[in-house]
Amino acid sequence: MMRRFDFRRALLGAILGLGASSSALGQSLDLASARIIDLTHPFDSKTIYWPTSPSGFELKPLFNGVTKGGFFFAANSFCSPEHGGTHLDAPRHFAQGHWTSADIPIERFVGPAVVIDISAKAAENSDYRLQPEDIAAFEAAHGRIGEGAIVLLRTGWSTRWGDRKAYLGDDAPGDASHLHFPGFGAEAAALLANERRVRMIGLDTASVDHGPSQDFPVHRIVAAADVSGLENLANLEQLPPTGAIVFALPMKITNGTGGPARIIAVIPR
Amino acid sequence: MMRRFDFRRALLGAILGLGASSSALGQSLDLASARIIDLTHPFDSKTIYWPTSPSGFELKPLFNGVTKGGFFFAANSFCSPEHGGTHLDAPRHFAQGHWTSADIPIERFVGPAVVIDISAKAAENSDYRLQPEDIAAFEAAHGRIGEGAIVLLRTGWSTRWGDRKAYLGDDAPGDASHLHFPGFGAEAAALLANERRVRMIGLDTASVDHGPSQDFPVHRIVAAADVSGLENLANLEQLPPTGAIVFALPMKITNGTGGPARIIAVIPR
């Protein structure tokens, strides 16, 4: 407990710009219960990739044991398509000439989380798409979505993670023509990207477009606006509608169209 | 400028737990100049790996052009050993049974940065190792290193990044027996891991042990204490000795001994 407490004081004290002797330091002590939530699924042989992906995640042990020097050592190599598991879609994924993974300004990976819960509607209709009316309802309850927000769509699908057929709607290898899962709608995506000017969008399914999509309008709309996407998120049910801060840090791949990302949310209280 | 300002207000307001109408919101406006520094080198064919690594970073384009549907699309696959470029060493790398990349508690990836500058000594002696006296001198100037800190060693070596021979001291493929670069010393590492109980250590060279090391005492000491390492960091010269907050988020690899990490520092003022 002491370690946790000290850490929060240090973290929040530093963000507040307070020295250890500042009289205002007491203010940060109210936030000792701040939590960090991991929004990331692990990468392993069960990690879900798009049905047409040439491969999944492959880990190759290079060494695992006691060396000639007498000490333990272990190291691996791995291969992965960029777009599988919990990952980033860079604008370059669907917009020629736009930012690659390594081009995206670092400030774009950090922002206040806005969590829109459509899990009840998605439970009724697995192909449900976020509508402008859903955004209006969210804003009526929680205030207008601010410029620079990171909008996370909670569909409830992460409870299906690990079950390919339940998660994607179909598990036929190489065939992406019979998928079913919820997503953003094109109008809602345009509203978020172009009017609210959000920093990123993300969700707990395999694609920002819903399963049946074959022309990926949401991907294209957000990429054209230099808004990145986050897919296959975990633990969104642990986030409040507003108030968390997301840090979504992807691998910095030169010429990357996306890639594995470690994504966390910091909840101040 | 307006976007940047609004973002900082939103971010810091959220951390402070302040609503938009809070009278205390003005306080966060003083921090409008907060900056985010990317401490990460990009992954590409020039990324530096250990001389005995079986391969470097390999990017394989899967598609890059206009689809049958008439829209642009691009995606890649990639392969990489875990330990190259800007990456994390999990405790499992050198300590049997200790945390893998996916095991490390998420709170361990975030903490107040302590930046110890040995670049002058390293310029004189490229095999220099951080000594307990260097830590004592740092603490005399900046205060005791707190539990949970992330201690970053600035050696100046990141200016050599891209030049294998200058960075590693030798560029003979497959031969790691003639390397020269600075690092942590074993006594200093033990002090940081076991007495100061820091969260992570990191530096701007290829290894937390200095180049000539063949038995890697620093790796073994910190791994045994469940302290992770960060290697091949960039831009440490942009950080203050104290006051920044590090977010070092690695790929979440099941059974991983480490892996690519995107590492940033948030400087409040």
Coordinates of N, CA, C and O in Angstrom, one line a residue, chain B residues 25 34 43 55-56 65 72 75 89 119 123 140 157 182 186 207 222 234 243:
Chain B
L25 N -10.0 25.4 -12.3 CA -9.5 25.0 -13.6 C -8.4 25.9 -14.0 O -7.4 25.5 -14.7
A34 N 3.1 22.1 -21.1 CA 3.6 20.7 -20.9 C 3.9 20.1 -22.2 O 3.2 20.4 -23.2
F43 N 11.7 1.6 -35.8 CA 12.0 0.3 -36.3 C 12.1 0.2 -37.8 O 11.1 0.5 -38.5
S55 N 18.7 -11.9 -36.7 CA 18.2 -11.0 -37.7 C 17.9 -9.6 -37.1 O 18.0 -9.5 -35.9
G56 N 17.6 -8.7 -38.0 CA 17.2 -7.4 -37.6 C 15.7 -7.2 -37.7 O 15.0 -8.2 -37.7
G65 N -1.8 -0.1 -52.4 CA -2.4 0.4 -53.6 C -3.9 0.5 -53.6 O -4.5 0.5 -52.5
F72 N -7.9 3.2 -51.6 CA -6.5 2.9 -51.2 C -6.5 2.1 -49.9 O -7.2 2.2 -49.0
A75 N -1.0 -2.4 -46.0 CA -0.8 -3.2 -44.7 C 0.5 -4.0 -44.9 O 0.9 -4.3 -46.0
D89 N 13.5 -4.9 -21.5 CA 14.0 -6.2 -21.0 C 13.0 -6.6 -19.8 O 13.0 -5.9 -18.8
S119 N 27.3 11.8 -19.4 CA 27.8 11.9 -20.7 C 29.2 12.5 -20.7 O 30.0 12.1 -21.6
A123 N 32.2 10.4 -22.4 CA 33.0 10.9 -23.5 C 34.5 10.7 -23.3 O 35.3 10.5 -24.2
A140 N 22.7 14.4 -4.0 CA 23.1 15.7 -3.3 C 22.5 16.9 -4.0 O 22.1 17.9 -3.3
W157 N 25.1 8.5 -25.9 CA 25.3 7.6 -27.0 C 24.2 7.6 -28.1 O 24.5 7.2 -29.2
P182 N 29.2 2.8 -22.7 CA 29.0 2.9 -21.2 C 27.7 2.3 -20.8 O 26.9 1.8 -21.6
A186 N 27.5 -2.6 -11.6 CA 26.8 -3.6 -10.8 C 26.4 -3.0 -9.4 O 25.3 -3.2 -8.9
S207 N 22.7 -1.7 -24.1 CA 22.6 -2.7 -23.0 C 22.8 -2.0 -21.6 O 23.6 -1.1 -21.5
V222 N 19.1 -6.6 -11.7 CA 17.8 -5.9 -11.8 C 16.7 -6.9 -12.0 O 15.6 -6.8 -11.5
A234 N 16.1 7.3 -26.9 CA 16.4 8.5 -27.6 C 16.0 9.7 -26.8 O 15.2 9.7 -25.9
G243 N 11.2 15.5 -12.6 CA 10.0 16.3 -13.0 C 9.3 15.7 -14.1 O 8.1 16.0 -14.3

